[in-house]
One Martini backbone bead per residue (centre of mass of N, CA, C, O) as a GRO file, in nm:
protein
  160
    1MET     BB    1  -1.012   0.913 -11.729
    2ASN     BB    2  -0.681   0.828 -11.651
    3LEU     BB    3  -0.582   0.480 -11.608
    4ASN     BB    4  -0.321   0.378 -11.433
    5ARG     BB    5  -0.092   0.225 -11.244
    6ARG     BB    6  -0.019   0.465 -11.053
    7THR     BB    7  -0.308   0.563 -10.981
    8VAL     BB    8  -0.410   0.282 -10.855
    9LEU     BB    9  -0.167   0.262 -10.628
   10VAL     BB   10  -0.217   0.539 -10.487
   11GLY     BB   11  -0.521   0.506 -10.420
   12MET     BB   12  -0.476   0.228 -10.247
   13ALA     BB   13  -0.299   0.327 -10.055
   14ALA     BB   14  -0.494   0.564  -9.939
   15LEU     BB   15  -0.724   0.391  -9.854
   16ALA     BB   16  -0.544   0.209  -9.653
   17ALA     BB   17  -0.479   0.456  -9.474
   18SER     BB   18  -0.768   0.546  -9.391
   19ASN     BB   19  -0.840   0.282  -9.268
   20ASN     BB   20  -0.608   0.266  -9.037
   21PHE     BB   21  -0.694   0.566  -8.928
   22ALA     BB   22  -0.990   0.477  -8.844
   23PHE     BB   23  -0.900   0.227  -8.660
   24ALA     BB   24  -0.731   0.345  -8.465
   25GLN     BB   25  -0.591   0.359  -8.153
   26THR     BB   26  -0.668   0.502  -7.834
   27ALA     BB   27  -0.518   0.690  -7.588
   28HIS     BB   28  -0.601   0.719  -7.257
   29ASN     BB   29  -0.613   0.939  -6.954
   30ILE     BB   30  -0.608   0.893  -6.619
   31GLU     BB   31  -0.623   1.038  -6.330
   32MET     BB   32  -0.477   1.038  -5.973
   33LEU     BB   33  -0.633   1.254  -5.719
   34ASN     BB   34  -0.641   1.489  -5.447
   35LYS     BB   35  -0.705   1.727  -5.648
   36HIS     BB   36  -0.895   1.905  -5.857
   37PRO     BB   37  -0.784   2.095  -6.102
   38GLU     BB   38  -1.065   2.319  -6.101
   39ASP     BB   39  -1.182   2.200  -5.779
   40LYS     BB   40  -1.031   2.232  -5.489
   41LYS     BB   41  -1.266   2.077  -5.319
   42ARG     BB   42  -1.208   1.858  -5.466
   43ARG     BB   43  -1.127   1.519  -5.372
   44MET     BB   44  -1.047   1.241  -5.457
   45VAL     BB   45  -0.974   1.167  -5.802
   46PHE     BB   46  -1.077   1.122  -6.123
   47HIS     BB   47  -0.912   1.273  -6.441
   48PRO     BB   48  -1.163   1.185  -6.573
   49MET     BB   49  -1.478   1.082  -6.444
   50ILE     BB   50  -1.551   1.038  -6.775
   51GLN     BB   51  -1.473   0.796  -7.027
   52VAL     BB   52  -1.510   0.789  -7.382
   53ILE     BB   53  -1.492   0.513  -7.601
   54GLU     BB   54  -1.352   0.273  -7.810
   55PRO     BB   55  -1.299  -0.005  -7.921
   56GLY     BB   56  -0.955  -0.070  -7.831
   57ASP     BB   57  -0.907   0.131  -7.625
   58SER     BB   58  -0.686   0.287  -7.402
   59VAL     BB   59  -0.634   0.291  -7.042
   60LYS     BB   60  -0.433   0.499  -6.836
   61PHE     BB   61  -0.347   0.497  -6.492
   62LEU     BB   62  -0.238   0.774  -6.338
   63THR     BB   63   0.026   0.868  -6.070
   64THR     BB   64  -0.006   1.183  -5.973
   65ALA     BB   65  -0.080   1.060  -5.700
   66LYS     BB   66  -0.021   0.909  -5.408
   67GLY     BB   67  -0.242   0.649  -5.269
   68HIS     BB   68  -0.358   0.498  -5.558
   69ASN     BB   69  -0.608   0.318  -5.737
   70SER     BB   70  -0.762   0.074  -5.980
   71ILE     BB   71  -1.103  -0.067  -5.971
   72SER     BB   72  -1.319  -0.288  -6.033
   73ILE     BB   73  -1.658  -0.317  -6.004
   74GLU     BB   74  -1.866  -0.520  -5.908
   75GLY     BB   75  -2.147  -0.520  -6.140
   76MET     BB   76  -1.988  -0.267  -6.355
   77ILE     BB   77  -1.945  -0.464  -6.586
   78PRO     BB   78  -1.948  -0.653  -6.869
   79GLU     BB   79  -2.011  -0.929  -6.974
   80GLY     BB   80  -1.723  -1.086  -7.021
   81ALA     BB   81  -1.541  -0.897  -6.884
   82GLU     BB   82  -1.257  -0.793  -6.756
   83PRO     BB   83  -1.126  -0.738  -6.457
   84TRP     BB   84  -0.938  -0.496  -6.226
   85LYS     BB   85  -0.631  -0.463  -6.011
   86GLY     BB   86  -0.452  -0.227  -5.874
   87LYS     BB   87  -0.194  -0.108  -5.730
   88ILE     BB   88  -0.057   0.103  -5.518
   89ASN     BB   89   0.098   0.316  -5.738
   90GLU     BB   90  -0.006   0.186  -6.013
   91GLU     BB   91   0.020   0.194  -6.337
   92ILE     BB   92  -0.252   0.123  -6.552
   93GLU     BB   93  -0.338  -0.082  -6.858
   94LEU     BB   94  -0.608  -0.081  -7.082
   95THR     BB   95  -0.819  -0.287  -7.286
   96LEU     BB   96  -1.129  -0.209  -7.454
   97GLU     BB   97  -1.392  -0.400  -7.630
   98LYS     BB   98  -1.648  -0.395  -7.467
   99PRO     BB   99  -1.952  -0.300  -7.468
  100GLY     BB  100  -1.997  -0.034  -7.192
  101VAL     BB  101  -1.979  -0.023  -6.871
  102TYR     BB  102  -1.713   0.112  -6.626
  103GLY     BB  103  -1.660   0.074  -6.299
  104TYR     BB  104  -1.483   0.257  -6.044
  105LEU     BB  105  -1.191   0.259  -5.788
  106CYS     BB  106  -1.065   0.364  -5.485
  107GLN     BB  107  -0.986   0.174  -5.240
  108PRO     BB  108  -0.911   0.403  -5.008
  109HIS     BB  109  -1.127   0.633  -5.136
  110ALA     BB  110  -1.449   0.548  -5.209
  111THR     BB  111  -1.606   0.696  -4.980
  112LEU     BB  112  -1.492   0.966  -5.062
  113GLY     BB  113  -1.569   0.948  -5.417
  114MET     BB  114  -1.349   0.764  -5.596
  115VAL     BB  115  -1.498   0.757  -5.895
  116GLY     BB  116  -1.560   0.592  -6.222
  117LEU     BB  117  -1.630   0.622  -6.583
  118ILE     BB  118  -1.662   0.396  -6.843
  119ILE     BB  119  -1.749   0.425  -7.217
  120VAL     BB  120  -1.800   0.167  -7.441
  121LYS     BB  121  -1.893   0.179  -7.747
  122GLY     BB  122  -2.175   0.024  -7.897
  123ASP     BB  123  -2.304  -0.252  -7.934
  124GLY     BB  124  -2.423  -0.262  -7.605
  125MET     BB  125  -2.377  -0.019  -7.408
  126ALA     BB  126  -2.659  -0.072  -7.224
  127ASP     BB  127  -2.675  -0.368  -7.098
  128ASN     BB  128  -2.518  -0.275  -6.802
  129LEU     BB  129  -2.653  -0.004  -6.660
  130GLU     BB  130  -2.880  -0.120  -6.453
  131ALA     BB  131  -2.676  -0.275  -6.291
  132ALA     BB  132  -2.489  -0.082  -6.228
  133LYS     BB  133  -2.685   0.141  -6.073
  134ALA     BB  134  -2.776  -0.115  -5.856
  135VAL     BB  135  -2.522  -0.068  -5.696
  136LYS     BB  136  -2.405  -0.052  -5.409
  137GLN     BB  137  -2.331   0.248  -5.230
  138ARG     BB  138  -2.076   0.446  -5.014
  139GLY     BB  139  -2.082   0.730  -4.910
  140LYS     BB  140  -1.985   0.959  -5.137
  141ALA     BB  141  -2.027   0.766  -5.375
  142LYS     BB  142  -2.318   0.810  -5.401
  143LYS     BB  143  -2.314   1.106  -5.503
  144ILE     BB  144  -2.133   1.070  -5.746
  145TRP     BB  145  -2.305   0.874  -5.894
  146LYS     BB  146  -2.525   1.047  -5.941
  147GLU     BB  147  -2.393   1.252  -6.101
  148ILE     BB  148  -2.280   1.044  -6.325
  149TRP     BB  149  -2.545   0.994  -6.440
  150GLU     BB  150  -2.674   1.256  -6.499
  151ILE     BB  151  -2.487   1.321  -6.711
  152VAL     BB  152  -2.514   1.071  -6.897
  153GLU     BB  153  -2.785   1.165  -6.976
  154ALA     BB  154  -2.786   1.474  -7.034
  155GLU     BB  155  -2.539   1.396  -7.262
  156GLY     BB  156  -2.590   1.124  -7.420
  157LEU     BB  157  -2.352   0.882  -7.378
  158ILE     BB  158  -2.609   0.655  -7.410
  159SER     BB  159  -2.716   0.397  -7.643
  160ALA     BB  160  -2.960   0.168  -7.701
   0.00000   0.00000   0.00000
C-alpha cells in the first residue's frame, strides 16, 4: 500500500467525519394532542408516549393542540437531573444527558392519562426505575402508567 501525504490526510478527514457523525445529537419531537393520531378513542395524549433517546439528545414538546404543557414528575427523574415545567401552550426543548427514566405529565390533563416517559440510554439507565414505578398516580394516569411499564418490559427498553 502506497501511503502518501494526501492519502493520510483524506483518511484522517474521513475518520474525523465519521466520529462526529457517530456522536451527532438527535432531536426528537413529542406532540401534545387532544386525540391520538391512530386511535381516535384515546384522548389527551403525548405522541409518542414512550421515547428512547441517547445521552445529549434533545426532546421538543410540540403544542400540536392547545391547552397542554409538559412537566417532569417529582420522583420520576434521575437523581441530579434537572426538572422542567413548561407553561400551557408553550413548546419546550430539553437536552437530557443523564441516563435513566424521566416521567412527565400535562398538568391540566394528567388525571385523564396524559403522561409519558423518556428513557435515556446508557450506564445506570435503570437506577431510578423502581423509584419511578413507586410514584403514586391518580385517575386514568394509573392505568396509563401500568401500560407504559408493561411496554417497557415487553420490549426490553431498559437494560440493567
